[in-house]
mmCIF file of C-alpha atoms in Angstrom:
data_model
loop_
_atom_site.group_PDB
_atom_site.id
_atom_site.type_symbol
_atom_site.label_atom_id
_atom_site.label_comp_id
_atom_site.label_asym_id
_atom_site.label_seq_id
_atom_site.Cartn_x
_atom_site.Cartn_y
_atom_site.Cartn_z
ATOM 1 C CA MET A 430 111.332 124.646 95.664
ATOM 2 C CA ASP A 431 109.706 126.843 98.304
ATOM 3 C CA PHE A 432 110.206 130.261 96.653
ATOM 4 C CA PRO A 433 107.954 132.113 94.136
ATOM 5 C CA LEU A 434 108.239 131.176 90.465
ATOM 6 C CA HIS A 435 109.162 134.699 89.293
ATOM 7 C CA PHE A 436 112.120 134.724 91.724
ATOM 8 C CA ARG A 437 113.748 131.857 89.830
ATOM 9 C CA CYS A 438 116.285 132.185 87.058
ATOM 10 C CA PRO A 439 114.759 130.603 83.886
ATOM 11 C CA ILE A 440 118.131 128.938 83.149
ATOM 12 C CA SER A 441 119.078 127.374 86.493
ATOM 13 C CA MET A 442 115.597 127.452 88.149
ATOM 14 C CA GLU A 443 117.372 128.675 91.300
ATOM 15 C CA LEU A 444 116.636 131.754 93.407
ATOM 16 C CA MET A 445 118.233 134.817 91.812
ATOM 17 C CA LYS A 446 120.755 136.890 93.758
ATOM 18 C CA ASP A 447 121.764 139.396 91.042
ATOM 19 C CA PRO A 448 118.859 139.629 88.565
ATOM 20 C CA VAL A 449 119.443 141.378 85.223
ATOM 21 C CA THR A 450 117.037 142.007 82.348
ATOM 22 C CA ILE A 451 118.012 141.653 78.671
ATOM 23 C CA SER A 452 116.473 143.338 75.606
ATOM 24 C CA THR A 453 113.622 140.804 75.321
ATOM 25 C CA GLY A 454 112.396 141.840 78.772
ATOM 26 C CA VAL A 455 113.215 138.503 80.409
ATOM 27 C CA THR A 456 115.178 138.554 83.689
ATOM 28 C CA TYR A 457 118.013 136.111 84.482
ATOM 29 C CA GLU A 458 120.669 135.539 87.130
ATOM 30 C CA ARG A 459 123.659 137.603 85.865
ATOM 31 C CA LYS A 460 126.251 134.793 85.950
ATOM 32 C CA ASN A 461 123.926 132.404 84.112
ATOM 33 C CA ILE A 462 123.077 134.735 81.222
ATOM 34 C CA GLU A 463 126.716 135.834 80.897
ATOM 35 C CA LYS A 464 127.726 132.191 80.580
ATOM 36 C CA TRP A 465 125.030 131.743 77.906
ATOM 37 C CA PHE A 466 126.317 134.694 75.871
ATOM 38 C CA TYR A 467 130.082 134.591 76.357
ATOM 39 C CA THR A 468 130.974 130.985 77.167
ATOM 40 C CA CYS A 469 128.369 129.171 75.098
ATOM 41 C CA LYS A 470 128.517 131.850 72.344
ATOM 42 C CA LYS A 471 124.715 132.017 72.048
ATOM 43 C CA LYS A 472 123.013 134.950 70.313
ATOM 44 C CA THR A 473 119.445 134.229 71.357
ATOM 45 C CA CYS A 474 117.242 134.728 74.398
ATOM 46 C CA PRO A 475 117.207 131.394 76.303
ATOM 47 C CA THR A 476 113.486 131.676 77.032
ATOM 48 C CA THR A 477 112.042 133.075 73.770
ATOM 49 C CA MET A 478 114.874 131.905 71.439
ATOM 50 C CA GLN A 479 114.592 135.347 69.807
ATOM 51 C CA VAL A 480 117.790 136.471 67.998
ATOM 52 C CA LEU A 481 119.436 139.364 69.850
ATOM 53 C CA HIS A 482 121.240 142.312 68.326
ATOM 54 C CA SER A 483 122.355 143.639 71.690
ATOM 55 C CA PHE A 484 123.735 141.811 74.747
ATOM 56 C CA ASP A 485 123.062 144.701 77.128
ATOM 57 C CA MET A 486 122.018 143.660 80.668
ATOM 58 C CA THR A 487 120.115 145.997 82.975
ATOM 59 C CA PRO A 488 120.112 145.300 86.713
ATOM 60 C CA ASN A 489 116.548 144.621 87.920
ATOM 61 C CA HIS A 490 116.694 146.469 91.249
ATOM 62 C CA THR A 491 112.962 146.185 91.904
ATOM 63 C CA LEU A 492 112.985 142.410 91.648
ATOM 64 C CA LYS A 493 116.131 142.208 93.771
ATOM 65 C CA ARG A 494 114.463 144.250 96.531
ATOM 66 C CA LEU A 495 111.416 141.972 96.390
ATOM 67 C CA ILE A 496 113.604 138.880 96.701
ATOM 68 C CA LEU A 497 115.515 140.355 99.657
ATOM 69 C CA ALA A 498 112.258 141.377 101.349
ATOM 70 C CA TRP A 499 110.844 137.904 100.841
ATOM 71 C CA GLN A 500 114.026 136.327 102.284
ATOM 72 C CA ASN A 501 113.931 138.591 105.338
ATOM 73 C CA GLY A 502 110.265 137.839 105.915
ATOM 74 C CA LYS A 503 110.881 134.108 105.592
ATOM 75 C CA SER A 504 113.788 134.307 108.001
ATOM 76 C CA GLN A 505 111.660 136.176 110.537
ATOM 77 C CA SER A 506 108.832 133.674 110.039
ATOM 78 C CA GLN A 507 111.225 130.776 110.604
ATOM 79 C CA SER A 508 112.568 132.486 113.702
ATOM 80 C CA HIS A 509 108.999 132.956 114.950
ATOM 81 C CA ASP A 510 108.206 129.301 114.229
ATOM 82 C CA ASP A 511 111.324 128.230 116.118
ATOM 83 C CA GLU A 512 110.334 130.375 119.083
ATOM 84 C CA LEU A 513 106.805 128.978 118.992
ATOM 85 C CA SER A 514 108.125 125.434 118.738
ATOM 86 C CA MET A 515 110.410 126.017 121.713
ATOM 87 C CA LYS A 516 107.495 127.479 123.664
ATOM 88 C CA HIS A 517 105.372 124.416 122.921
ATOM 89 C CA HIS A 518 108.271 122.163 123.900
ATOM 90 C CA ASP A 519 108.700 123.962 127.230
ATOM 91 C CA GLU A 520 104.951 123.766 127.830
ATOM 92 C CA LEU A 521 104.978 120.040 127.088
ATOM 93 C CA VAL A 522 107.931 119.380 129.392
ATOM 94 C CA SER A 523 106.326 121.442 132.161
ATOM 95 C CA LEU A 524 103.026 119.575 131.780
ATOM 96 C CA ILE A 525 104.727 116.156 131.854
ATOM 97 C CA ASN A 526 106.649 117.143 135.002
ATOM 98 C CA THR A 527 103.425 118.384 136.630
ATOM 99 C CA ILE A 528 101.626 115.143 135.784
ATOM 100 C CA GLU A 529 104.381 113.026 137.293
ATOM 101 C CA SER A 530 104.794 115.056 140.483
ATOM 102 C CA SER A 531 101.208 116.069 141.278
ATOM 103 C CA PRO A 532 98.820 113.733 143.123
ATOM 104 C CA PHE A 533 95.965 115.243 141.078
ATOM 105 C CA LYS A 534 96.765 114.138 137.558
ATOM 106 C CA VAL A 535 93.432 113.866 135.753
ATOM 107 C CA SER A 536 92.984 117.521 134.709
ATOM 108 C CA SER A 537 96.604 117.751 133.524
ATOM 109 C CA LEU A 538 96.223 114.497 131.566
ATOM 110 C CA LYS A 539 93.115 115.880 129.870
ATOM 111 C CA LYS A 540 95.069 118.975 128.846
ATOM 112 C CA LEU A 541 97.890 116.760 127.584
ATOM 113 C CA LYS A 542 95.403 114.706 125.547
ATOM 114 C CA SER A 543 94.134 117.871 123.902
ATOM 115 C CA ILE A 544 97.697 118.943 122.998
ATOM 116 C CA VAL A 545 98.761 115.644 121.434
ATOM 117 C CA GLU A 546 95.412 115.198 119.688
ATOM 118 C CA LEU A 547 95.570 118.602 117.994
ATOM 119 C CA GLY A 548 99.342 118.595 117.513
ATOM 120 C CA ASP A 549 101.178 117.510 114.376
ATOM 121 C CA HIS A 550 103.729 114.721 114.013
ATOM 122 C CA ASP A 551 106.479 116.910 115.534
ATOM 123 C CA VAL A 552 104.450 117.435 118.726
ATOM 124 C CA LYS A 553 103.854 113.696 119.103
ATOM 125 C CA ASP A 554 107.515 112.973 118.418
ATOM 126 C CA ASP A 555 108.561 115.633 120.932
ATOM 127 C CA PHE A 556 106.258 114.051 123.523
ATOM 128 C CA LYS A 557 107.989 110.720 123.018
ATOM 129 C CA LYS A 558 111.476 112.250 123.227
ATOM 130 C CA CYS A 559 110.528 113.975 126.476
ATOM 131 C CA GLY A 560 109.822 110.579 128.039
ATOM 132 C CA GLY A 561 106.057 111.037 127.884
ATOM 133 C CA VAL A 562 105.309 107.395 127.076
ATOM 134 C CA GLU A 563 107.266 106.182 130.115
ATOM 135 C CA VAL A 564 105.384 108.651 132.344
ATOM 136 C CA LEU A 565 102.029 107.373 131.049
ATOM 137 C CA VAL A 566 103.072 103.762 131.634
ATOM 138 C CA ARG A 567 104.069 104.556 135.223
ATOM 139 C CA ILE A 568 100.636 106.120 135.805
ATOM 140 C CA ILE A 569 98.935 103.081 134.267
ATOM 141 C CA GLN A 570 100.904 100.705 136.494
ATOM 142 C CA GLN A 571 100.040 102.697 139.625
ATOM 143 C CA ILE A 572 96.648 100.976 139.897
ATOM 144 C CA LEU A 573 98.457 97.744 140.769
ATOM 145 C CA ILE A 574 99.483 99.453 144.003
ATOM 146 C CA GLU A 575 96.360 101.564 144.618
ATOM 147 C CA SER A 576 93.636 99.698 142.726
ATOM 148 C CA SER A 577 90.899 100.781 145.148
ATOM 149 C CA ASP A 578 91.767 104.493 144.942
ATOM 150 C CA PHE A 579 89.292 106.284 142.638
ATOM 151 C CA VAL A 580 91.675 109.132 141.738
ATOM 152 C CA THR A 581 94.447 106.682 140.778
ATOM 153 C CA PHE A 582 91.993 104.639 138.719
ATOM 154 C CA ARG A 583 90.751 107.720 136.841
ATOM 155 C CA ALA A 584 94.328 108.831 136.165
ATOM 156 C CA CYS A 585 95.049 105.406 134.667
ATOM 157 C CA GLU A 586 91.996 105.690 132.406
ATOM 158 C CA GLU A 587 93.060 109.161 131.240
ATOM 159 C CA ALA A 588 96.630 107.976 130.603
ATOM 160 C CA LEU A 589 95.285 105.254 128.307
ATOM 161 C CA SER A 590 93.127 107.811 126.476
ATOM 162 C CA VAL A 591 96.256 109.934 125.851
ATOM 163 C CA LEU A 592 98.182 106.912 124.617
ATOM 164 C CA ILE A 593 95.589 106.018 121.976
ATOM 165 C CA LYS A 594 95.986 109.526 120.509
ATOM 166 C CA LEU A 595 99.569 108.636 119.554
ATOM 167 C CA PRO A 596 99.098 106.167 116.669
ATOM 168 C CA ILE A 597 102.544 106.799 115.166
ATOM 169 C CA VAL A 598 104.240 106.313 118.534
ATOM 170 C CA LEU A 599 102.227 103.116 119.113
ATOM 171 C CA GLU A 600 103.691 101.662 115.912
ATOM 172 C CA GLU A 601 107.251 101.897 117.242
ATOM 173 C CA GLU A 602 108.849 98.745 118.605
ATOM 174 C CA GLU A 603 110.322 100.574 121.594
ATOM 175 C CA THR A 604 106.862 101.747 122.687
ATOM 176 C CA ILE A 605 105.346 98.290 122.195
ATOM 177 C CA LYS A 606 108.040 96.698 124.358
ATOM 178 C CA THR A 607 107.344 99.251 127.086
ATOM 179 C CA LEU A 608 103.631 98.434 126.996
ATOM 180 C CA LEU A 609 104.358 94.700 127.103
ATOM 181 C CA GLN A 610 105.940 94.990 130.531
ATOM 182 C CA PRO A 611 104.068 92.596 132.875
ATOM 183 C CA GLY A 612 102.938 95.411 135.167
ATOM 184 C CA CYS A 613 101.489 97.430 132.314
ATOM 185 C CA MET A 614 99.648 94.423 130.849
ATOM 186 C CA LYS A 615 98.172 93.529 134.252
ATOM 187 C CA SER A 616 96.983 97.120 134.663
ATOM 188 C CA MET A 617 95.316 97.088 131.246
ATOM 189 C CA ALA A 618 93.647 93.787 132.169
ATOM 190 C CA ILE A 619 92.181 95.500 135.268
ATOM 191 C CA ILE A 620 90.843 98.346 133.122
ATOM 192 C CA LEU A 621 89.247 95.813 130.763
ATOM 193 C CA GLN A 622 87.412 94.361 133.759
ATOM 194 C CA ARG A 623 86.482 97.480 135.710
ATOM 195 C CA GLY A 624 87.073 100.530 133.534
ATOM 196 C CA SER A 625 84.576 102.912 131.968
ATOM 197 C CA GLU A 626 83.251 102.212 128.479
ATOM 198 C CA GLU A 627 85.683 104.715 126.938
ATOM 199 C CA ALA A 628 88.653 103.362 128.912
ATOM 200 C CA ARG A 629 87.882 99.792 127.898
ATOM 201 C CA PHE A 630 87.651 100.849 124.257
ATOM 202 C CA CYS A 631 91.006 102.657 124.517
ATOM 203 C CA THR A 632 92.581 99.589 126.125
ATOM 204 C CA VAL A 633 91.312 97.096 123.577
ATOM 205 C CA SER A 634 92.369 99.485 120.771
ATOM 206 C CA ILE A 635 95.888 99.630 122.230
ATOM 207 C CA LEU A 636 95.945 95.821 122.418
ATOM 208 C CA GLN A 637 94.974 95.704 118.759
ATOM 209 C CA ARG A 638 97.917 97.991 117.891
ATOM 210 C CA ILE A 639 100.261 95.807 119.945
ATOM 211 C CA MET A 640 99.169 92.695 118.086
ATOM 212 C CA LYS A 641 99.956 94.261 114.722
ATOM 213 C CA SER A 642 103.603 94.511 115.785
ATOM 214 C CA ASP A 643 106.361 91.950 115.324
ATOM 215 C CA CYS A 644 107.075 91.797 119.058
ATOM 216 C CA GLN A 645 106.559 88.524 120.963
ATOM 217 C CA TRP A 646 103.350 89.730 122.594
ATOM 218 C CA ASN A 647 101.748 86.262 122.654
ATOM 219 C CA VAL A 648 104.094 85.153 125.462
ATOM 220 C CA VAL A 649 102.815 87.987 127.674
ATOM 221 C CA ILE A 650 99.161 87.311 126.766
ATOM 222 C CA GLU A 651 99.529 83.639 127.691
ATOM 223 C CA ASP A 652 100.344 84.739 131.260
ATOM 224 C CA GLN A 653 97.012 86.549 131.593
ATOM 225 C CA GLY A 654 94.317 84.939 133.717
ATOM 226 C CA ILE A 655 90.848 83.731 132.767
ATOM 227 C CA GLU A 656 89.362 87.120 133.736
ATOM 228 C CA PHE A 657 91.277 88.756 130.874
ATOM 229 C CA PHE A 658 89.447 86.566 128.355
ATOM 230 C CA LYS A 659 86.116 87.025 130.127
ATOM 231 C CA SER A 660 86.564 90.792 129.804
ATOM 232 C CA LEU A 661 87.253 90.499 126.074
ATOM 233 C CA MET A 662 84.090 88.384 125.735
ATOM 234 C CA GLU A 663 82.029 90.987 127.552
ATOM 235 C CA ILE A 664 83.312 93.826 125.343
ATOM 236 C CA MET A 665 82.816 91.715 122.226
ATOM 237 C CA SER A 666 79.174 91.110 123.213
ATOM 238 C CA ASP A 667 78.537 94.848 123.697
ATOM 239 C CA GLU A 668 75.787 95.857 121.256
ATOM 240 C CA ILE A 669 76.017 99.551 122.150
ATOM 241 C CA CYS A 670 79.679 100.260 121.325
ATOM 242 C CA SER A 671 80.168 98.473 117.998
ATOM 243 C CA LYS A 672 83.722 99.802 117.561
ATOM 244 C CA ALA A 673 84.849 98.320 120.864
ATOM 245 C CA SER A 674 83.076 95.071 120.006
ATOM 246 C CA SER A 675 84.843 94.831 116.635
ATOM 247 C CA CYS A 676 88.223 95.604 118.218
ATOM 248 C CA ALA A 677 87.740 92.943 120.902
ATOM 249 C CA LEU A 678 86.729 90.392 118.266
ATOM 250 C CA GLN A 679 89.872 91.051 116.219
ATOM 251 C CA VAL A 680 92.071 90.996 119.322
ATOM 252 C CA LEU A 681 90.667 87.592 120.277
ATOM 253 C CA ILE A 682 91.311 86.271 116.756
ATOM 254 C CA ASP A 683 94.916 87.470 116.881
ATOM 255 C CA ILE A 684 95.424 85.879 120.302
ATOM 256 C CA LEU A 685 93.923 82.480 119.450
ATOM 257 C CA GLU A 686 95.777 82.297 116.134
ATOM 258 C CA LYS A 687 99.078 82.593 117.977
ATOM 259 C CA SER A 688 98.574 80.273 120.932
ATOM 260 C CA LYS A 689 96.811 76.978 121.703
ATOM 261 C CA LYS A 690 97.298 77.725 125.395
ATOM 262 C CA SER A 691 95.263 80.889 124.976
ATOM 263 C CA ARG A 692 92.558 78.899 123.152
ATOM 264 C CA LEU A 693 92.154 76.667 126.194
ATOM 265 C CA LYS A 694 91.918 79.731 128.459
ATOM 266 C CA ALA A 695 89.294 81.286 126.187
ATOM 267 C CA ILE A 696 87.283 78.048 126.249
ATOM 268 C CA GLU A 697 87.513 77.952 130.041
ATOM 269 C CA ALA A 698 86.354 81.578 130.140
ATOM 270 C CA GLY A 699 83.139 80.566 128.324
ATOM 271 C CA ALA A 700 84.059 81.893 124.893
ATOM 272 C CA MET A 701 82.301 79.073 123.029
ATOM 273 C CA CYS A 702 78.984 79.750 124.744
ATOM 274 C CA THR A 703 79.241 83.519 124.176
ATOM 275 C CA LEU A 704 80.160 83.174 120.499
ATOM 276 C CA ILE A 705 77.356 80.724 119.713
ATOM 277 C CA GLU A 706 74.805 82.997 121.363
ATOM 278 C CA ILE A 707 75.830 86.190 119.518
ATOM 279 C CA LEU A 708 76.350 84.485 116.129
ATOM 280 C CA PRO A 709 72.698 84.292 114.913
ATOM 281 C CA ASP A 710 72.112 88.077 115.031
ATOM 282 C CA SER A 711 75.568 89.144 113.826
ATOM 283 C CA SER A 712 76.327 90.856 110.509
ATOM 284 C CA LYS A 713 77.917 88.907 107.660
ATOM 285 C CA SER A 714 81.454 90.162 108.255
ATOM 286 C CA LYS A 715 81.187 89.686 112.013
ATOM 287 C CA SER A 716 79.677 86.213 111.519
ATOM 288 C CA GLU A 717 82.710 85.120 109.504
ATOM 289 C CA LYS A 718 85.039 86.149 112.319
ATOM 290 C CA ILE A 719 82.906 84.528 115.019
ATOM 291 C CA MET A 720 82.747 81.266 113.052
ATOM 292 C CA TYR A 721 86.511 81.411 112.572
ATOM 293 C CA LEU A 722 86.968 81.689 116.350
ATOM 294 C CA ILE A 723 84.582 78.761 116.907
ATOM 295 C CA LYS A 724 86.533 76.747 114.341
ATOM 296 C CA MET A 725 89.848 77.429 116.104
ATOM 297 C CA MET A 726 88.411 76.368 119.452
ATOM 298 C CA CYS A 727 86.842 73.233 117.923
ATOM 299 C CA GLU A 728 90.349 72.159 116.959
ATOM 300 C CA CYS A 729 90.776 71.437 120.698
ATOM 301 C CA ALA A 730 88.923 68.574 122.418
ATOM 302 C CA ASP A 731 87.656 70.979 125.108
ATOM 303 C CA GLY A 732 86.335 73.299 122.419
ATOM 304 C CA ARG A 733 84.423 70.508 120.674
ATOM 305 C CA MET A 734 82.965 69.477 124.008
ATOM 306 C CA GLY A 735 81.877 73.057 124.686
ATOM 307 C CA PHE A 736 80.260 73.252 121.249
ATOM 308 C CA ILE A 737 78.325 70.017 121.763
ATOM 309 C CA GLU A 738 77.255 70.868 125.318
ATOM 310 C CA HIS A 739 75.771 74.199 124.327
ATOM 311 C CA GLY A 740 72.966 72.551 122.392
ATOM 312 C CA LEU A 741 72.400 75.309 119.823
ATOM 313 C CA GLY A 742 75.837 75.242 118.206
ATOM 314 C CA VAL A 743 74.707 73.172 115.222
ATOM 315 C CA ALA A 744 71.660 75.384 114.645
ATOM 316 C CA ALA A 745 73.736 78.606 114.775
ATOM 317 C CA ILE A 746 76.370 77.343 112.343
ATOM 318 C CA THR A 747 73.801 75.842 109.948
ATOM 319 C CA LYS A 748 71.877 79.108 109.787
ATOM 320 C CA LYS A 749 74.968 80.919 108.485
ATOM 321 C CA MET A 750 76.122 78.282 105.990
ATOM 322 C CA LEU A 751 75.311 79.280 102.368
ATOM 323 C CA ASN A 752 73.875 82.556 103.694
ATOM 324 C CA ILE A 753 76.812 84.867 104.390
ATOM 325 C CA SER A 754 79.748 84.133 102.058
ATOM 326 C CA ASN A 755 81.874 81.386 100.527
ATOM 327 C CA VAL A 756 84.400 81.889 103.318
ATOM 328 C CA GLY A 757 81.690 81.551 105.960
ATOM 329 C CA THR A 758 80.390 78.366 104.329
ATOM 330 C CA LYS A 759 83.870 76.844 104.201
ATOM 331 C CA ILE A 760 84.421 77.612 107.873
ATOM 332 C CA GLY A 761 80.996 76.150 108.717
ATOM 333 C CA VAL A 762 81.811 72.898 106.910
ATOM 334 C CA LYS A 763 85.145 72.748 108.713
ATOM 335 C CA ILE A 764 83.403 73.106 112.103
ATOM 336 C CA ILE A 765 80.912 70.345 111.274
ATOM 337 C CA SER A 766 83.764 68.176 110.001
ATOM 338 C CA LEU A 767 85.693 68.625 113.258
ATOM 339 C CA ILE A 768 82.601 67.664 115.278
ATOM 340 C CA CYS A 769 81.663 64.723 113.050
ATOM 341 C CA ASN A 770 85.188 63.278 113.006
ATOM 342 C CA SER A 771 85.422 63.178 116.811
ATOM 343 C CA HIS A 772 82.883 60.532 117.841
ATOM 344 C CA PRO A 773 79.791 62.764 117.869
ATOM 345 C CA THR A 774 76.838 61.848 120.057
ATOM 346 C CA ASP A 775 73.542 60.683 118.574
ATOM 347 C CA LYS A 776 72.007 63.994 119.588
ATOM 348 C CA VAL A 777 74.586 65.933 117.546
ATOM 349 C CA LEU A 778 73.931 63.747 114.491
ATOM 350 C CA ASP A 779 70.176 64.187 114.965
ATOM 351 C CA ASP A 780 70.644 67.969 115.269
ATOM 352 C CA LEU A 781 72.644 68.047 112.028
ATOM 353 C CA LEU A 782 69.712 66.420 110.280
ATOM 354 C CA MET A 783 66.924 68.297 112.068
ATOM 355 C CA TYR A 784 68.421 71.805 111.622
ATOM 356 C CA GLY A 785 69.123 71.280 107.919
ATOM 357 C CA SER A 786 72.902 70.875 108.099
ATOM 358 C CA VAL A 787 72.846 67.628 106.107
ATOM 359 C CA LYS A 788 70.663 69.170 103.416
ATOM 360 C CA LYS A 789 73.098 72.079 103.043
ATOM 361 C CA LEU A 790 76.049 69.704 102.937
ATOM 362 C CA VAL A 791 74.438 67.784 100.080
ATOM 363 C CA ALA A 792 73.687 71.077 98.286
ATOM 364 C CA LEU A 793 77.411 71.791 98.322
ATOM 365 C CA LEU A 794 78.010 68.628 96.306
ATOM 366 C CA HIS A 795 76.246 70.268 93.350
ATOM 367 C CA ILE A 796 78.954 72.930 93.131
ATOM 368 C CA GLY A 797 81.184 72.176 90.144
ATOM 369 C CA GLY A 798 84.858 71.285 90.421
ATOM 370 C CA SER A 799 86.803 69.795 93.266
ATOM 371 C CA SER A 800 87.649 71.501 96.518
ATOM 372 C CA THR A 801 88.772 70.746 100.042
ATOM 373 C CA THR A 802 85.320 71.762 101.263
ATOM 374 C CA LYS A 803 83.609 69.274 98.967
ATOM 375 C CA GLU A 804 86.016 66.554 100.067
ATOM 376 C CA ARG A 805 85.101 67.264 103.679
ATOM 377 C CA VAL A 806 81.404 67.065 102.832
ATOM 378 C CA ILE A 807 81.829 63.669 101.157
ATOM 379 C CA LYS A 808 83.814 62.384 104.129
ATOM 380 C CA ILE A 809 81.099 63.514 106.567
ATOM 381 C CA LEU A 810 78.380 61.831 104.522
ATOM 382 C CA LYS A 811 80.380 58.617 104.227
ATOM 383 C CA LEU A 812 80.912 58.539 107.982
ATOM 384 C CA HIS A 813 77.308 59.151 109.042
ATOM 385 C CA GLY A 814 75.086 58.655 105.981
ATOM 386 C CA ASP A 815 73.925 55.225 107.093
ATOM 387 C CA LYS A 816 72.609 56.649 110.371
ATOM 388 C CA TRP A 817 70.903 59.599 108.755
ATOM 389 C CA LYS A 818 69.116 57.523 106.104
ATOM 390 C CA LYS A 819 67.277 55.648 108.868
ATOM 391 C CA ASN A 820 65.842 58.863 110.247
ATOM 392 C CA PRO A 821 62.328 59.744 109.032
ATOM 393 C CA CYS A 822 63.439 63.386 108.734
ATOM 394 C CA PHE A 823 65.960 62.440 106.055
ATOM 395 C CA PRO A 824 64.544 63.556 102.670
ATOM 396 C CA TYR A 825 63.872 60.684 100.267
ATOM 397 C CA GLU A 826 65.409 62.510 97.276
ATOM 398 C CA LEU A 827 68.682 62.846 99.179
ATOM 399 C CA LYS A 828 68.777 59.096 99.701
ATOM 400 C CA ASN A 829 68.595 58.614 95.948
ATOM 401 C CA TYR A 830 71.154 61.334 95.276
ATOM 402 C CA LEU A 831 73.614 59.850 97.736
ATOM 403 C CA GLY A 832 72.877 56.275 96.703
ATOM 404 C CA LEU A 833 72.464 55.323 100.337
ATOM 405 C CA GLU A 834 69.775 52.723 99.702
ATOM 406 C CA SER A 835 72.248 50.755 97.602
ATOM 407 C CA ASP A 836 74.984 51.453 100.171
ATOM 408 C CA SER A 837 77.235 52.930 97.475
ATOM 409 C CA LEU A 838 78.771 55.157 100.099
#
């Protein structure tokens, strides 16, 4: 109820039109109190339950005038709001038309960004209904035609910065489908490669929103070239803009989870090398995600080859095992299992021993209960324990623990 409490009838709780006061001093809507007295045959005040000796009702003219004044003021306020809303709508339409028709779009796009950023849900919804999203997409796609033109490129960057200010609109399936048009995706890929830091962040943030949708975005992503994945790697490696780096990391996870074809493209783009190199200095939460990406790529033969060829893959993974989280340790064991089960080279097996991987694997056997991780550890040790026990680096106490001297494994 959007009207003052003392304007309500205590019986119906509705706004009073003909207020009357009875002998107890309480005011009611006339028809409600008459019904109480004459239809329901009550002899008390509904509010105080005080027994009445008189059913006289006195019109409360003062309260009625206050109610009428409040109603008139509210009506005028609503009328003013409607006029203001219409003014804002006209301004928005005019600005959108100017943006589409003028060759100099950047300043108008900046003004538009300010309006949608400060505006409420109705402003953002009005922008969408006016065809604003389609106009922005057309500006974004223009760089496919005039990619070398600085003004066109800047307009594209500004259009993306407006789009990211419309989170509610970006959640709508219709908007996502518009953004998934091949031309729009190719334009965003160009911005990822050549755009400013802010524009790249806006683009990768939009991609993250797209990937939260139920649309078949993975089909469009699979058509992107190797440069698209290289750009994501570059943003992900950015130590200055941590937000952009985190967004790019999550986008890459979403992409590789959906498509093996995209995994191969990421591997070709050098993702394995990049991930191994940034893993040692990454935070715990980021390390988990990086290891998860490495694990997904190691499920492909090319990914395992990339891991082995890097040379420091084993060291990077071993450093994180038992040091970040249970999830991180499980992923680490899975990576080692994938490498060990695919005809590893002698160098890889030596690295596993030298960098302490084997020692950490054995430590996991001390954890109580059964688990898939422990089963993987046992399988790894059964496969390669005989080789490791011959190495002088292999700790003597581990030989006894594993029973390798008696060949029990």
